[in-house]
Amino acid sequence: MVIGGGTGVGVGVVPSRERYGTWKGSVLVLGFVCLWEGFWLGWDALVPGREEVPPGRAVYVSASVSFTPAAAWSLSRARTTPGTLATVTRRSSAFSVRLAAWTERLDGKVIQERRILRKASGARVFGGDQSFHTGNGLGGVRFYYSGVNGEGLVWMGWEPRARTVITLRAESAHGALLRHLPEFQRMVDSVRIGEKA
Amino acid sequence: MSSAVGPPVAVDGFFQPRRAAFWLLVFFLVIGAFSTLSKIHLSYEIVPTSVLVGTLVWSLYTVPFLLFLRALDVFEQHSPLGFALAFAWGGFGAVYLVIPVNGAVESLAAKLGGPEFAARWGPALAAPTNEEIFKYLGVVLLVMIARTQFPTILSVVVMGAMVGLGFQVMEDLVYTANTAIQFPSSDQVAPVIVMLIVRGLLGGLWSHALYTSIACFGLGYLVARPEHPLPRRLAVAALFFLLAWSAHFFWDSPWLQGLDGGVFTLALVKGVPVLVVGFAVWYLASREQYCRVRAITDAYLDRTLVTPEEIPALASFSERRRARKHLRFRHGRPAARTLRRLQRAQLHLLRVCSQSGPSPQAWRAAQEVRALRAHLDELTEDPSTRSE
């Protein structure tokens, strides 16, 4: 039957309705999602990714910023990004050095860091006005935080020539921070700013 | 009735509470929306201006893409709910599923290949593999929910592009918030502008909407061409998925990064080949639409409703536009507007015919076409002829 001219058209072919189920397909899709996620997350959890650092050897965060990990601390490959971040770990503790370009006064970056800790980790932040200076010339402010997953100390320093904020973060499970505090302090003191030899 | 167009098939809507696939899609959409919006809210607490301005900018950015995709969907066969579900899957479902596995793949790249290797190759390894799969799965679920909504390859390609667009826009918003947090000053508007230039203008055309539409060409061939043997359809589906994966991998890889000319040149050199592949895919899908328009016209309509000269123009977005432009030049804007309405009415008639055959709805749609054609004839009539 053709529609056209002035011809009125009555009900022609009754359209067929397809009936089908989607149970099997849905189970397959759900199964695939679970397997895919489980495979990658499981594999990642099984690979340790620690790199031993020989005692006394410096770890370079960038070409100009380095620190020396304390004895028995290993570099975490997954938490290291060349040029901006280096993290060393030991048991449930971690020490990271992060570099970020910053063109304004240090205060603004400190306020932002504290806000991130409060909002993202649900942590309570204490202090913030305590200044620090290391023998290698790094200076700035430090504060303490305590969250659901652990507690830590943050040192934030300003490198005016490179317009860079250097954030040192020491993190431990609850109760372990004090035990590692001397090692953290040694690593903070070891941070050097200067071109790689 | 022409053999090129099958018997009319009633089209299901996308609201199918009796189908398991519908609930699986809703499940991932709900937890995806909760997770993604929580992340955006967290960013809002840290960089509120960036998130607000970013939301506004990326929403406006989406509009022309939406209109363009809607115009390419020749028969406008998908309901707004279908488009909304596709967009939401890309923005919430796929993003939610991708974030942990992308993290795991990049972490593995660092652990097994070292941080330098991960920084260079991590995104190229993680993003195409996980993102293309999860965007594709959304289109698979939508096809399962309302199979009859997808009679042509183009109908699947358009849905794929919509899923990709949802993913792209949400990713852009998340990246904007992250950039604002890492920005070297407290200015919260500048990072939005930077991201609009980098991700919206330099990388927006050859991004997720294009990759997913390339992958979905194969899926369209699988579901809309049942006359071909299954192994062949599966092979075509796999081939186009691989093509989409390769395009995404090429864009994310560090290849050509040392190129002279900066980011702009790099974006063009890497993006234009992807755009060419995407254009070819859309062209192939549109050619199939031409065959379908002709088949439906031959099967159900006489020449007064859709003339043979109008068939090529109806099947192509650019040809329809060209015909309107031509008419506007010769007979003015009102005539071009009426032609636009006539084209839409004709496409609506074709869609109704394909879904319900020569039914009362088709008859009503034909009346509308006749009325608009008569109106257009009045507007384009030669005045000297009229006086006679």
Coordinates of C-alpha atoms in Angstrom, one line a residue:
Chain A
M1 CA 0.0 0.0 0.0
V2 CA 1.4 3.4 -1.0
I3 CA 0.7 6.7 0.7
G4 CA 0.3 9.6 -1.7
G5 CA -1.9 11.8 -3.8
G6 CA -5.1 12.5 -2.0
T7 CA -5.7 8.9 -1.1
G8 CA -6.6 8.4 2.6
V9 CA -5.0 5.3 4.0
G10 CA -6.5 3.0 6.5
V11 CA -4.7 0.8 8.9
G12 CA -2.3 -1.3 6.8
V13 CA 0.3 -3.7 8.0
V14 CA 0.2 -4.1 11.8
P15 CA 3.8 -3.5 13.0
S16 CA 5.3 -6.5 14.7
R17 CA 6.7 -6.1 18.2
E18 CA 9.9 -7.9 19.0
R19 CA 9.9 -9.8 22.3
Y20 CA 13.3 -10.6 23.8
G21 CA 14.9 -10.9 27.2
T22 CA 18.1 -9.3 28.3
W23 CA 19.0 -11.4 31.4
K24 CA 21.8 -13.3 29.8
G25 CA 23.3 -10.3 28.2
S26 CA 23.1 -8.2 31.4
V27 CA 24.8 -11.0 33.4
L28 CA 27.5 -11.1 30.8
V29 CA 28.0 -7.4 30.9
L30 CA 28.1 -7.3 34.7
G31 CA 30.4 -10.3 34.8
F32 CA 32.8 -8.6 32.4
V33 CA 32.8 -5.4 34.4
C34 CA 33.6 -7.3 37.6
L35 CA 36.3 -9.4 35.9
W36 CA 37.9 -6.4 34.2
E37 CA 38.0 -4.3 37.3
G38 CA 39.1 -7.2 39.5
F39 CA 41.9 -8.2 37.1
W40 CA 43.6 -4.8 37.0
L41 CA 43.0 -3.9 40.6
G42 CA 44.1 -7.3 41.8
W43 CA 47.2 -7.3 39.7
D44 CA 48.2 -3.8 40.8
A45 CA 47.7 -4.9 44.5
L46 CA 50.0 -7.9 44.0
V47 CA 52.9 -6.0 42.5
P48 CA 54.8 -4.2 45.3
G49 CA 56.6 -1.7 43.1
R50 CA 59.2 -0.8 45.7
E51 CA 62.7 0.2 44.7
E52 CA 65.5 -0.1 47.2
V53 CA 67.6 3.0 47.6
P54 CA 71.2 2.4 48.6
P55 CA 72.0 4.1 52.0
G56 CA 73.2 7.7 51.6
R57 CA 72.1 8.0 47.9
A58 CA 70.0 11.0 47.0
V59 CA 66.6 10.7 45.3
Y60 CA 66.0 13.5 42.8
V61 CA 62.5 14.8 42.6
S62 CA 63.5 17.2 39.8
A63 CA 66.9 18.2 38.4
S64 CA 67.3 20.8 41.1
V65 CA 65.5 19.2 44.2
S66 CA 66.7 16.1 46.0
F67 CA 66.6 14.4 49.4
T68 CA 68.2 11.4 51.0
P69 CA 65.9 8.7 52.3
A70 CA 66.6 7.3 55.7
A71 CA 68.0 3.8 56.0
A72 CA 65.6 1.0 55.0
W73 CA 63.2 3.3 53.2
S74 CA 62.2 2.3 49.6
L75 CA 61.1 4.4 46.7
S76 CA 57.5 3.9 45.8
R77 CA 57.4 3.8 42.0
A78 CA 53.7 4.2 41.7
R79 CA 53.7 7.3 43.9
T80 CA 56.6 9.0 42.0
T81 CA 56.2 11.3 39.1
P82 CA 59.4 12.6 37.5
G83 CA 59.8 16.3 38.0
T84 CA 57.1 16.8 40.5
L85 CA 56.8 14.0 43.1
A86 CA 58.9 11.4 44.9
T87 CA 57.7 9.1 47.7
V88 CA 59.6 6.8 49.9
T89 CA 57.8 4.3 52.1
R90 CA 58.5 2.0 55.1
R91 CA 55.8 -0.3 56.4
S92 CA 52.7 1.9 57.0
S93 CA 54.6 5.2 56.7
A94 CA 55.4 7.4 53.7
F95 CA 57.5 10.5 53.1
S96 CA 56.9 12.5 50.0
V97 CA 58.4 15.5 48.4
R98 CA 56.2 17.4 45.9
L99 CA 57.0 20.4 43.8
A100 CA 54.4 22.8 42.5
A101 CA 54.8 26.0 40.5
W102 CA 53.5 29.0 42.6
T103 CA 53.8 32.7 41.7
E104 CA 52.3 34.2 44.8
R105 CA 53.1 34.3 48.6
L106 CA 53.5 31.0 50.4
D107 CA 50.5 31.7 52.6
G108 CA 48.0 31.2 49.8
K109 CA 49.4 27.7 49.0
V110 CA 49.4 26.8 52.7
I111 CA 45.7 27.7 53.1
Q112 CA 44.9 25.6 50.0
E113 CA 46.9 22.6 51.2
R114 CA 45.1 22.7 54.6
R115 CA 41.8 23.0 52.9
I116 CA 42.5 20.0 50.7
L117 CA 43.5 17.9 53.8
R118 CA 40.3 18.9 55.6
K119 CA 38.0 18.4 52.7
A120 CA 39.5 15.5 50.9
S121 CA 40.8 13.4 53.8
G122 CA 38.4 14.6 56.4
A123 CA 41.4 15.4 58.5
R124 CA 41.7 17.9 61.4
V125 CA 44.6 20.3 60.9
F126 CA 46.6 21.8 63.8
G127 CA 49.2 24.5 63.8
G128 CA 50.2 26.3 60.6
D129 CA 52.1 29.2 62.0
Q130 CA 55.1 27.3 63.1
S131 CA 58.0 28.2 60.9
F132 CA 61.0 25.9 60.1
H133 CA 64.4 26.2 58.6
T134 CA 66.8 23.5 57.5
G135 CA 70.5 23.6 57.4
N136 CA 70.3 23.4 53.6
G137 CA 68.4 26.7 53.3
L138 CA 64.8 25.5 53.0
G139 CA 62.4 27.5 55.1
G140 CA 58.6 27.8 55.5
V141 CA 55.8 26.7 57.7
R142 CA 54.8 23.3 59.1
F143 CA 51.6 21.8 60.6
Y144 CA 50.2 18.6 61.9
Y145 CA 47.1 16.8 60.8
S146 CA 45.1 13.8 61.9
G147 CA 42.6 11.9 59.7
V148 CA 40.7 8.7 59.5
N149 CA 43.5 6.8 57.8
G150 CA 46.4 8.2 59.7
E151 CA 48.3 11.2 60.9
G152 CA 51.0 13.3 59.5
L153 CA 53.2 16.4 59.4
V154 CA 53.5 18.8 56.5
W155 CA 56.4 21.1 55.8
M156 CA 55.8 23.7 53.1
G157 CA 58.7 25.8 51.8
W158 CA 59.1 28.4 49.1
E159 CA 61.9 28.4 46.5
P160 CA 61.8 32.0 45.2
R161 CA 64.2 31.6 42.3
A162 CA 62.2 28.7 40.7
R163 CA 58.9 30.1 42.0
T164 CA 58.2 26.7 43.4
V165 CA 56.5 25.5 46.5
I166 CA 58.2 22.4 48.0
T167 CA 55.7 20.3 50.1
L168 CA 57.2 17.6 52.3
R169 CA 54.6 15.3 53.8
A170 CA 55.3 12.6 56.4
E171 CA 52.4 10.2 56.9
S172 CA 51.9 7.3 59.3
A173 CA 49.2 5.0 60.6
H174 CA 47.9 6.3 64.0
G175 CA 50.5 5.8 66.7
A176 CA 53.4 5.3 64.3
L177 CA 54.3 8.9 63.6
L178 CA 56.2 9.5 66.7
R179 CA 58.3 6.3 66.2
H180 CA 59.4 7.5 62.7
L181 CA 59.7 11.2 63.6
P182 CA 63.5 11.2 63.8
E183 CA 63.8 9.6 60.4
F184 CA 61.3 12.1 59.0
Q185 CA 63.2 14.9 60.4
R186 CA 66.5 13.6 58.9
M187 CA 64.8 13.4 55.5
V188 CA 63.5 16.9 55.8
D189 CA 66.9 18.2 56.8
S190 CA 68.4 16.3 53.8
V191 CA 66.3 18.2 51.2
R192 CA 68.7 20.1 48.9
I193 CA 68.0 22.7 46.3
G194 CA 70.5 22.9 43.5
E195 CA 71.4 21.5 40.1
K196 CA 72.3 17.8 39.9
A197 CA 76.0 17.2 40.0
Chain B
M1 CA 7.0 -3.5 -0.7
S2 CA 10.7 -3.2 -1.4
S3 CA 12.9 -5.9 0.0
A4 CA 15.5 -3.2 1.0
V5 CA 13.2 -2.2 3.9
G6 CA 11.7 -4.9 6.0
P7 CA 8.2 -5.1 7.4
P8 CA 7.4 -2.3 9.9
V9 CA 8.7 -3.0 13.4
A10 CA 7.2 -1.3 16.5
V11 CA 9.8 0.8 18.2
D12 CA 10.4 0.3 22.0
G13 CA 11.1 3.3 24.1
F14 CA 14.2 3.4 26.4
F15 CA 12.1 3.1 29.6
Q16 CA 12.0 -0.7 29.9
P17 CA 11.6 -1.7 33.5
R18 CA 10.9 -5.3 32.4
R19 CA 14.3 -5.7 30.9
A20 CA 17.3 -6.5 33.1
A21 CA 19.6 -4.4 30.9
F22 CA 17.6 -1.3 31.9
W23 CA 18.2 -1.9 35.6
L24 CA 21.9 -2.6 35.1
L25 CA 22.3 0.7 33.3
V26 CA 20.3 2.5 36.0
F27 CA 22.4 0.9 38.7
F28 CA 25.7 2.1 37.2
L29 CA 24.2 5.5 36.5
V30 CA 23.1 6.0 40.1
I31 CA 26.3 5.0 41.7
G32 CA 28.3 6.7 39.0
A33 CA 26.4 9.9 39.5
F34 CA 26.8 9.8 43.2
S35 CA 30.6 9.1 43.0
T36 CA 31.2 11.7 40.2
L37 CA 29.1 14.4 41.8
S38 CA 30.8 13.8 45.2
K39 CA 34.2 14.4 43.5
I40 CA 33.0 17.5 41.9
H41 CA 31.5 18.8 45.2
L42 CA 34.8 18.1 46.9
S43 CA 36.5 20.2 44.2
Y44 CA 33.9 22.9 44.7
E45 CA 34.9 23.1 48.4
I46 CA 38.5 23.8 47.4
V47 CA 38.1 25.8 44.2
P48 CA 34.5 27.0 44.1
T49 CA 34.7 29.6 41.4
S50 CA 36.6 27.3 39.0
V51 CA 34.0 24.6 39.4
L52 CA 31.0 27.0 38.9
V53 CA 32.6 28.8 35.9
G54 CA 33.8 25.4 34.5
T55 CA 30.3 23.9 34.8
L56 CA 28.9 26.9 33.0
V57 CA 31.5 26.9 30.3
W58 CA 31.4 23.1 29.6
S59 CA 27.6 23.1 29.6
L60 CA 27.6 25.8 26.9
Y61 CA 30.4 24.0 25.1
T62 CA 28.1 20.9 24.9
V63 CA 25.2 22.7 23.2
P64 CA 26.5 23.0 19.6
F65 CA 27.8 19.4 19.8
L66 CA 24.3 18.2 20.9
L67 CA 22.6 20.1 18.1
F68 CA 25.0 18.8 15.6
L69 CA 24.6 15.2 16.6
R70 CA 20.8 15.7 16.7
A71 CA 21.0 17.0 13.1
L72 CA 23.1 14.1 12.0
D73 CA 20.6 11.6 13.3
V74 CA 18.7 11.8 10.1
F75 CA 15.4 10.2 11.3
E76 CA 15.6 11.8 14.7
Q77 CA 14.6 8.3 15.8
H78 CA 16.1 8.4 19.3
S79 CA 13.9 10.0 22.0
P80 CA 15.3 12.7 24.3
L81 CA 15.4 10.0 27.0
G82 CA 17.7 7.8 24.8
F83 CA 20.0 10.7 24.3
A84 CA 19.9 11.6 28.0
L85 CA 20.7 8.1 29.1
A86 CA 23.6 7.9 26.6
F87 CA 25.0 11.2 27.8
A88 CA 24.6 10.2 31.4
W89 CA 26.3 6.9 30.9
G90 CA 29.3 8.7 29.4
G91 CA 29.4 11.3 32.1
F92 CA 28.6 9.1 35.1
G93 CA 28.6 5.4 34.5
A94 CA 31.7 5.2 32.3
V95 CA 33.7 7.8 34.3
Y96 CA 32.9 5.9 37.5
L97 CA 34.1 2.6 36.1
V98 CA 37.1 4.0 34.4
I99 CA 38.8 5.9 37.3
P100 CA 39.9 3.0 39.4
V101 CA 41.2 0.9 36.5
N102 CA 43.0 3.8 34.9
G103 CA 44.7 4.3 38.2
A104 CA 45.6 0.6 38.4
V105 CA 47.0 0.5 34.9
E106 CA 49.1 3.6 35.4
S107 CA 50.3 2.4 38.8
L108 CA 51.3 -1.0 37.1
A109 CA 53.1 0.9 34.4
A110 CA 55.1 2.7 37.0
K111 CA 55.8 -0.4 39.1
L112 CA 56.9 -2.6 36.1
G113 CA 58.4 0.0 33.8
G114 CA 59.5 2.8 36.2
P115 CA 58.1 6.3 36.9
E116 CA 59.7 7.7 33.7
F117 CA 58.0 5.1 31.6
A118 CA 54.6 5.6 33.4
A119 CA 54.8 9.4 32.9
R120 CA 55.3 9.0 29.2
W121 CA 53.2 5.9 28.3
G122 CA 50.8 5.5 31.3
P123 CA 47.9 7.6 29.8
A124 CA 48.3 6.0 26.4
L125 CA 48.2 2.5 27.9
A126 CA 45.4 3.1 30.4
A127 CA 43.0 5.5 28.7
P128 CA 42.2 3.9 25.4
T129 CA 42.0 0.4 26.9
N130 CA 39.6 1.2 29.7
E131 CA 37.7 4.2 28.5
E132 CA 36.8 2.8 25.1
I133 CA 35.6 -0.4 26.7
F134 CA 33.4 1.2 29.2
K135 CA 31.9 3.8 26.8
Y136 CA 31.2 0.9 24.4
L137 CA 29.5 -1.1 27.1
G138 CA 27.0 1.7 27.6
V139 CA 26.0 1.6 24.0
V140 CA 25.7 -2.2 24.2
L141 CA 23.4 -1.8 27.2
L142 CA 21.3 0.8 25.3
V143 CA 21.0 -1.5 22.3
M144 CA 19.9 -4.3 24.6
I145 CA 17.3 -2.0 26.3
A146 CA 15.6 -1.0 23.0
R147 CA 17.0 -3.0 20.1
T148 CA 14.4 -1.7 17.7
Q149 CA 15.7 1.9 18.2
F150 CA 18.7 0.9 16.2
P151 CA 17.7 -0.1 12.7
T152 CA 20.7 1.6 11.0
I153 CA 24.4 1.9 11.6
L154 CA 24.0 5.6 11.9
S155 CA 21.6 5.3 14.7
V156 CA 24.2 3.3 16.7
V157 CA 27.0 5.7 15.7
V158 CA 25.0 8.7 16.9
M159 CA 24.4 7.0 20.3
G160 CA 28.1 6.3 20.5
A161 CA 28.9 9.9 19.9
M162 CA 26.5 10.9 22.6
V163 CA 28.1 8.6 25.1
G164 CA 31.5 9.9 24.1
L165 CA 30.3 13.5 24.4
G166 CA 29.0 12.8 28.0
F167 CA 32.4 11.3 28.9
Q168 CA 34.3 14.1 27.3
V169 CA 32.4 16.9 29.0
M170 CA 32.6 15.3 32.5
E171 CA 36.3 14.6 32.0
D172 CA 36.8 18.2 30.9
L173 CA 35.1 19.4 34.1
V174 CA 37.1 17.1 36.4
Y175 CA 40.4 18.1 34.6
T176 CA 39.4 21.8 35.0
A177 CA 38.9 21.4 38.7
N178 CA 42.2 19.5 39.1
T179 CA 44.1 22.1 37.0
A180 CA 42.6 24.9 39.2
I181 CA 43.9 23.1 42.3
Q182 CA 47.4 22.8 40.8
F183 CA 47.4 26.2 39.2
P184 CA 50.4 28.3 40.0
S185 CA 48.3 31.2 41.4
S186 CA 45.1 31.7 43.3
D187 CA 43.3 32.9 40.1
Q188 CA 40.3 30.5 39.7
V189 CA 39.1 31.7 36.3
A190 CA 42.4 31.5 34.3
P191 CA 42.6 27.6 34.7
V192 CA 39.1 27.4 33.2
I193 CA 40.2 29.4 30.2
V194 CA 43.4 27.4 29.8
M195 CA 41.4 24.1 29.8
L196 CA 38.8 25.5 27.4
I197 CA 41.6 26.3 25.0
V198 CA 43.6 23.1 25.5
R199 CA 40.9 20.5 25.9
G200 CA 37.9 22.3 24.2
L201 CA 39.5 23.9 21.2
L202 CA 42.8 22.1 20.6
G203 CA 41.6 18.7 21.5
G204 CA 37.8 18.8 21.5
L205 CA 37.0 17.9 17.9
W206 CA 39.1 14.7 17.9
S207 CA 38.2 13.4 21.3
H208 CA 35.8 10.9 22.9
A209 CA 32.7 11.6 20.9
L210 CA 34.7 10.8 17.7
Y211 CA 36.5 7.7 19.2
T212 CA 33.2 6.2 20.4
S213 CA 31.4 6.9 17.2
I214 CA 34.2 5.1 15.3
A215 CA 33.9 2.1 17.7
C216 CA 30.1 2.1 17.4
F217 CA 30.2 1.9 13.6
G218 CA 31.3 -1.7 14.1
L219 CA 28.6 -2.3 16.7
G220 CA 26.0 -0.8 14.3
Y221 CA 27.2 -3.2 11.6
L222 CA 26.8 -6.0 14.1
V223 CA 23.2 -5.2 15.2
A224 CA 21.8 -3.5 12.1
R225 CA 23.0 -5.9 9.4
P226 CA 21.6 -9.2 10.4
E227 CA 21.7 -10.4 6.7
H228 CA 25.4 -10.8 6.9
P229 CA 27.1 -13.8 8.6
L230 CA 27.8 -13.4 12.3
P231 CA 31.6 -14.1 12.1
R232 CA 31.9 -11.3 9.5
R233 CA 29.8 -8.9 11.7
L234 CA 31.9 -9.7 14.7
A235 CA 35.1 -9.2 12.8
V236 CA 33.9 -5.8 11.6
A237 CA 32.9 -4.8 15.2
A238 CA 36.3 -5.9 16.5
L239 CA 38.0 -4.0 13.6
F240 CA 36.3 -0.7 14.3
F241 CA 36.8 -1.0 18.1
L242 CA 40.5 -1.5 17.3
L243 CA 40.5 1.5 15.0
A244 CA 38.9 3.6 17.8
W245 CA 41.5 2.3 20.3
S246 CA 44.3 3.1 17.9
A247 CA 43.1 6.6 17.4
H248 CA 42.8 7.2 21.1
F249 CA 46.2 5.6 21.7
F250 CA 47.8 7.7 19.0
W251 CA 46.4 10.9 20.6
D252 CA 47.5 10.0 24.1
S253 CA 50.9 8.6 23.2
P254 CA 54.1 10.8 23.5
W255 CA 54.8 10.3 19.8
L256 CA 55.7 13.5 17.9
Q257 CA 56.0 15.5 21.2
G258 CA 59.2 17.1 20.2
L259 CA 57.6 18.6 17.1
D260 CA 58.4 22.2 16.2
G261 CA 55.5 24.6 16.4
G262 CA 54.3 24.0 19.9
V263 CA 51.0 22.6 21.2
F264 CA 48.9 24.0 18.4
T265 CA 50.9 22.2 15.7
L266 CA 51.0 19.0 17.7
A267 CA 47.3 19.1 18.2
L268 CA 46.7 19.5 14.5
V269 CA 49.3 16.9 13.4
K270 CA 47.9 14.3 15.8
G271 CA 44.2 15.3 15.6
V272 CA 43.6 15.8 11.9
P273 CA 44.3 12.1 11.0
V274 CA 41.8 11.0 13.7
L275 CA 39.3 13.5 12.4
V276 CA 39.7 12.1 8.9
V277 CA 39.1 8.6 10.1
G278 CA 36.0 9.8 12.0
F279 CA 34.7 11.7 9.0
A280 CA 35.1 8.6 6.8
V281 CA 33.1 6.6 9.3
W282 CA 30.3 9.2 9.5
Y283 CA 30.3 9.4 5.7
L284 CA 29.9 5.6 5.4
A285 CA 27.1 5.6 8.0
S286 CA 25.4 8.4 6.2
R287 CA 25.6 6.6 2.8
E288 CA 23.6 3.8 4.3
Q289 CA 21.0 6.4 5.4
Y290 CA 20.6 7.4 1.7
C291 CA 19.8 3.8 0.7
R292 CA 17.3 3.6 3.6
V293 CA 15.6 6.8 2.7
R294 CA 15.2 5.6 -0.9
A295 CA 14.0 2.2 0.1
I296 CA 11.3 3.6 2.5
T297 CA 10.2 6.1 -0.2
D298 CA 10.0 3.4 -2.8
A299 CA 8.1 1.1 -0.4
Y300 CA 5.5 3.4 1.0
L301 CA 5.4 6.8 -0.6
D302 CA 4.5 8.3 -3.9
R303 CA 6.6 10.9 -5.7
T304 CA 4.5 13.9 -4.5
L305 CA 5.6 13.4 -0.9
V306 CA 9.3 12.9 -1.4
T307 CA 10.5 13.6 -4.9
P308 CA 13.5 11.6 -6.3
E309 CA 15.5 14.8 -6.4
E310 CA 14.8 15.3 -2.6
I311 CA 16.1 11.9 -1.6
P312 CA 19.8 12.6 -1.6
A313 CA 19.3 15.9 0.2
L314 CA 17.1 14.3 2.9
A315 CA 19.7 11.7 3.7
S316 CA 22.5 14.2 4.3
F317 CA 22.8 16.9 6.8
S318 CA 25.0 19.1 4.6
E319 CA 22.8 18.6 1.5
R320 CA 19.7 19.6 3.5
R321 CA 21.6 22.7 4.6
R322 CA 22.8 23.4 1.1
A323 CA 19.2 23.2 -0.3
R324 CA 18.0 25.6 2.4
K325 CA 20.8 28.0 1.7
H326 CA 20.1 27.9 -2.0
L327 CA 16.4 28.6 -1.4
R328 CA 17.2 31.5 1.0
F329 CA 19.4 33.1 -1.7
R330 CA 16.6 32.8 -4.4
H331 CA 13.4 33.3 -2.4
G332 CA 14.3 34.7 1.0
R333 CA 14.4 33.6 4.6
P334 CA 10.7 32.6 5.0
A335 CA 11.0 30.1 2.2
A336 CA 14.2 28.6 3.7
R337 CA 12.4 28.3 7.0
T338 CA 9.5 26.5 5.4
L339 CA 11.8 24.2 3.6
R340 CA 13.4 23.3 6.9
R341 CA 10.0 22.4 8.3
L342 CA 9.2 20.4 5.2
Q343 CA 12.4 18.5 5.5
R344 CA 11.7 17.7 9.1
A345 CA 8.1 16.6 8.2
Q346 CA 9.4 14.4 5.4
L347 CA 11.9 12.7 7.7
H348 CA 9.2 12.3 10.3
L349 CA 7.0 10.7 7.7
L350 CA 9.8 8.3 6.7
R351 CA 10.4 7.3 10.3
V352 CA 6.7 6.7 10.9
C353 CA 6.5 4.6 7.8
S354 CA 9.5 2.5 8.8
Q355 CA 8.0 1.9 12.2
S356 CA 4.3 1.5 11.5
G357 CA 3.9 1.1 7.7
P358 CA 1.0 2.9 6.0
S359 CA -0.8 3.5 9.2
P360 CA -3.1 6.4 10.3
Q361 CA 0.0 8.1 11.8
A362 CA 1.7 7.9 8.5
W363 CA -1.3 9.4 6.8
R364 CA -1.4 12.3 9.2
A365 CA 2.4 12.8 8.7
A366 CA 1.8 12.8 4.9
Q367 CA -0.9 15.5 5.3
E368 CA 1.6 17.6 7.1
V369 CA 4.1 17.2 4.3
R370 CA 1.4 18.1 1.7
A371 CA 0.4 21.2 3.6
L372 CA 4.0 22.4 4.0
R373 CA 4.8 21.7 0.3
A374 CA 1.8 23.8 -0.7
H375 CA 2.9 26.6 1.5
L376 CA 6.5 26.4 0.1
D377 CA 5.1 26.4 -3.5
E378 CA 3.2 29.6 -2.6
L379 CA 6.4 31.2 -1.3
T380 CA 8.5 30.2 -4.2
E381 CA 6.0 30.8 -6.9
D382 CA 7.0 33.2 -9.7
P383 CA 5.0 36.5 -9.2
S384 CA 4.4 36.8 -13.0
T385 CA 2.9 33.3 -13.1
R386 CA 0.7 34.2 -10.1
S387 CA -0.8 37.2 -11.8
E388 CA -1.8 35.1 -14.8

